[in-house]
Structures are given as C-alpha cells and as structure tokens.
CSV table of C-alpha atoms in Angstrom, one decimal:
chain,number,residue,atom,x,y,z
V,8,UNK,CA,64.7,98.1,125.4
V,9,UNK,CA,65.9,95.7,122.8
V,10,UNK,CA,69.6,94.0,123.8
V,11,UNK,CA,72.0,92.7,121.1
V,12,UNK,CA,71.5,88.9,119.7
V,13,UNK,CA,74.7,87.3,118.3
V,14,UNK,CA,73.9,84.1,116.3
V,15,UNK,CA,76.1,81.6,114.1
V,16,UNK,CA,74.6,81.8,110.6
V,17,UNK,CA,72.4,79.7,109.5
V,18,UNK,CA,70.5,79.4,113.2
V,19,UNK,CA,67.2,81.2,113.7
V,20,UNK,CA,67.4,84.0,115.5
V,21,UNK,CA,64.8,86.1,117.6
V,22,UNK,CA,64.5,89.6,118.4
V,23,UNK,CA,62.3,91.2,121.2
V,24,UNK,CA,60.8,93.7,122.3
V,25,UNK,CA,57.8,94.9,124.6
V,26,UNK,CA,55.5,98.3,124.8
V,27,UNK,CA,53.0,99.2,127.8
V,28,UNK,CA,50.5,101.8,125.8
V,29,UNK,CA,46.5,102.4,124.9
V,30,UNK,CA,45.5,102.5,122.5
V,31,UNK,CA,47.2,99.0,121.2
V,32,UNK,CA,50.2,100.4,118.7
V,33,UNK,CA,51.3,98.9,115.2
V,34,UNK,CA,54.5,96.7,114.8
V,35,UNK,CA,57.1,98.2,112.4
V,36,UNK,CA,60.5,96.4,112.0
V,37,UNK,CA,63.9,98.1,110.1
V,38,UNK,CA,67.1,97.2,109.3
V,39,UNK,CA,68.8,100.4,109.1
V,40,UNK,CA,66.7,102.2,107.9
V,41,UNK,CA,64.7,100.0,105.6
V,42,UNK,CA,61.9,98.2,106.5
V,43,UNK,CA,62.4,94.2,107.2
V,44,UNK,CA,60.9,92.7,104.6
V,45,UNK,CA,62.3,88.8,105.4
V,46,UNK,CA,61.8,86.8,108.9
V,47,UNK,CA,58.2,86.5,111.0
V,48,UNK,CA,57.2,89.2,113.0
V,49,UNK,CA,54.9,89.2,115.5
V,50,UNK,CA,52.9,91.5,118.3
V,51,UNK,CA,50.6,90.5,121.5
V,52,UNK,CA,48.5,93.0,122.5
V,53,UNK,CA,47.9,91.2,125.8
V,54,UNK,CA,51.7,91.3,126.7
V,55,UNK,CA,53.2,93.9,124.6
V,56,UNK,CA,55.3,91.9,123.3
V,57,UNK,CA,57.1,92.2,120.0
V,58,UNK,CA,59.3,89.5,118.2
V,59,UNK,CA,61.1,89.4,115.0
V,60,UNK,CA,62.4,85.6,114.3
V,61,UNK,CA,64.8,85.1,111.4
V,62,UNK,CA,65.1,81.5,110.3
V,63,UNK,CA,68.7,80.6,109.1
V,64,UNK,CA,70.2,84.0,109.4
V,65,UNK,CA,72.7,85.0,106.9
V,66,UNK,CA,75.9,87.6,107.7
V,67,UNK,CA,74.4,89.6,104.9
V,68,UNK,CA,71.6,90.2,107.7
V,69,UNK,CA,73.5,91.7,110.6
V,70,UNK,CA,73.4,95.2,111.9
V,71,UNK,CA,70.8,97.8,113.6
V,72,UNK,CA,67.2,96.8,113.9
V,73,UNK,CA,64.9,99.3,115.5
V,74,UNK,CA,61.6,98.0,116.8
V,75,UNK,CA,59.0,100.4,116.4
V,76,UNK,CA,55.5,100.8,118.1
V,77,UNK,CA,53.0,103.9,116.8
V,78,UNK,CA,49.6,104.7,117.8
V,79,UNK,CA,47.3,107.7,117.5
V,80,UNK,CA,49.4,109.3,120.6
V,81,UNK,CA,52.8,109.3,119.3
V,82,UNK,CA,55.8,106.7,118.9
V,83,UNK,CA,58.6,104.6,120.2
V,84,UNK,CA,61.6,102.8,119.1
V,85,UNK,CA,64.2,100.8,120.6
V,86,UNK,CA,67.2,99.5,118.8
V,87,UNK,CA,69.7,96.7,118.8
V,88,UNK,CA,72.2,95.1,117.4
V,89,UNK,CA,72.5,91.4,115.3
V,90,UNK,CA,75.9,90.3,114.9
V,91,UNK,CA,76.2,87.0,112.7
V,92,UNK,CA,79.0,84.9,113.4
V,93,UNK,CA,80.5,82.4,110.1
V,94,UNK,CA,78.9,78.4,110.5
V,95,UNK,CA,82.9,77.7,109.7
V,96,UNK,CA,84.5,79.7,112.2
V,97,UNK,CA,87.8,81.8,111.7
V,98,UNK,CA,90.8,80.7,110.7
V,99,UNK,CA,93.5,79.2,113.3
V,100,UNK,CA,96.5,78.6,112.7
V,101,UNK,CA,97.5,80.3,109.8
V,102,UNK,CA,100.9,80.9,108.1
V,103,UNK,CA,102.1,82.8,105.5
C-alpha cells in the first residue's frame, strides 16, 4: 500500500511502493488515469520495490497516482495521494 506524500513545490518528491509475486511484474505509473509520462521510475526485482521520484514538483502535479504491477497471472494496484503545497505559502494577515 502506497501512503500520501505532501511536498512544497519545487522539492523532489518520491513515491513508493512494493509487490511480492513470480513471475517478476512490469511497473506502470498514472496520474488519474493517464499514464506518468514525467519523473524517474524505477522497479527492483530483488525487493519489490517500486519508486516514482519527481524532481521539482509542480501543483499542477498533485492528485491520485496508482502504482501498478502486471504479470502473466493477473494485476495489482495501490493508490495514493500527492498534495503540493505553494514554495510562498498562504497568505496571513490579510484585510480587505
């Protein structure tokens, strides 16, 4: 299971996952449900583990990514969710 990342934008950020399974599955990453095109992803056979690592994240990137492992037997998917907070933080005290 995948658990939420919050990140200030602009950081790199890195999302994880890991499988237990034979034969070895492929890596597929999404965004909704489009397929994540940007960032480095990864997978170690030898651990399971899956990463996805997105160098100086943008707000325009947050939302649901699904982490999902398919072999000959079948599928799984775990999900989670990126929430990127402003580099400028909010507003204090404001008046109208």
């Amino acid at each position: 299971m995948m658990r939420d990342v919050s990140a200030s934008e602009g950081k790199s950020v890195t999302l994880e996952c890991c499988v237990s399974c034979s034969p070895p599955p492929s890596v597929s990453w999404y965004r909704g449900d489009k397929a994540v095109l940007e960032g480095t992803a990864a997978f170690d056979p030898m651990s399971g583990r899956a990463t996805l690592t997105l160098p100086g994240v943008r707000r325009d990137q947050m939302g649901e990514y699904r982490c999902v492992f398919s072999n000959s037997l079948g599928e799984a998917q775990t999900q989670a969710k990126l929430t990127v907070s402003s580099k400028y933080g909010s507003p204090s005290n404001l008046r109208i």
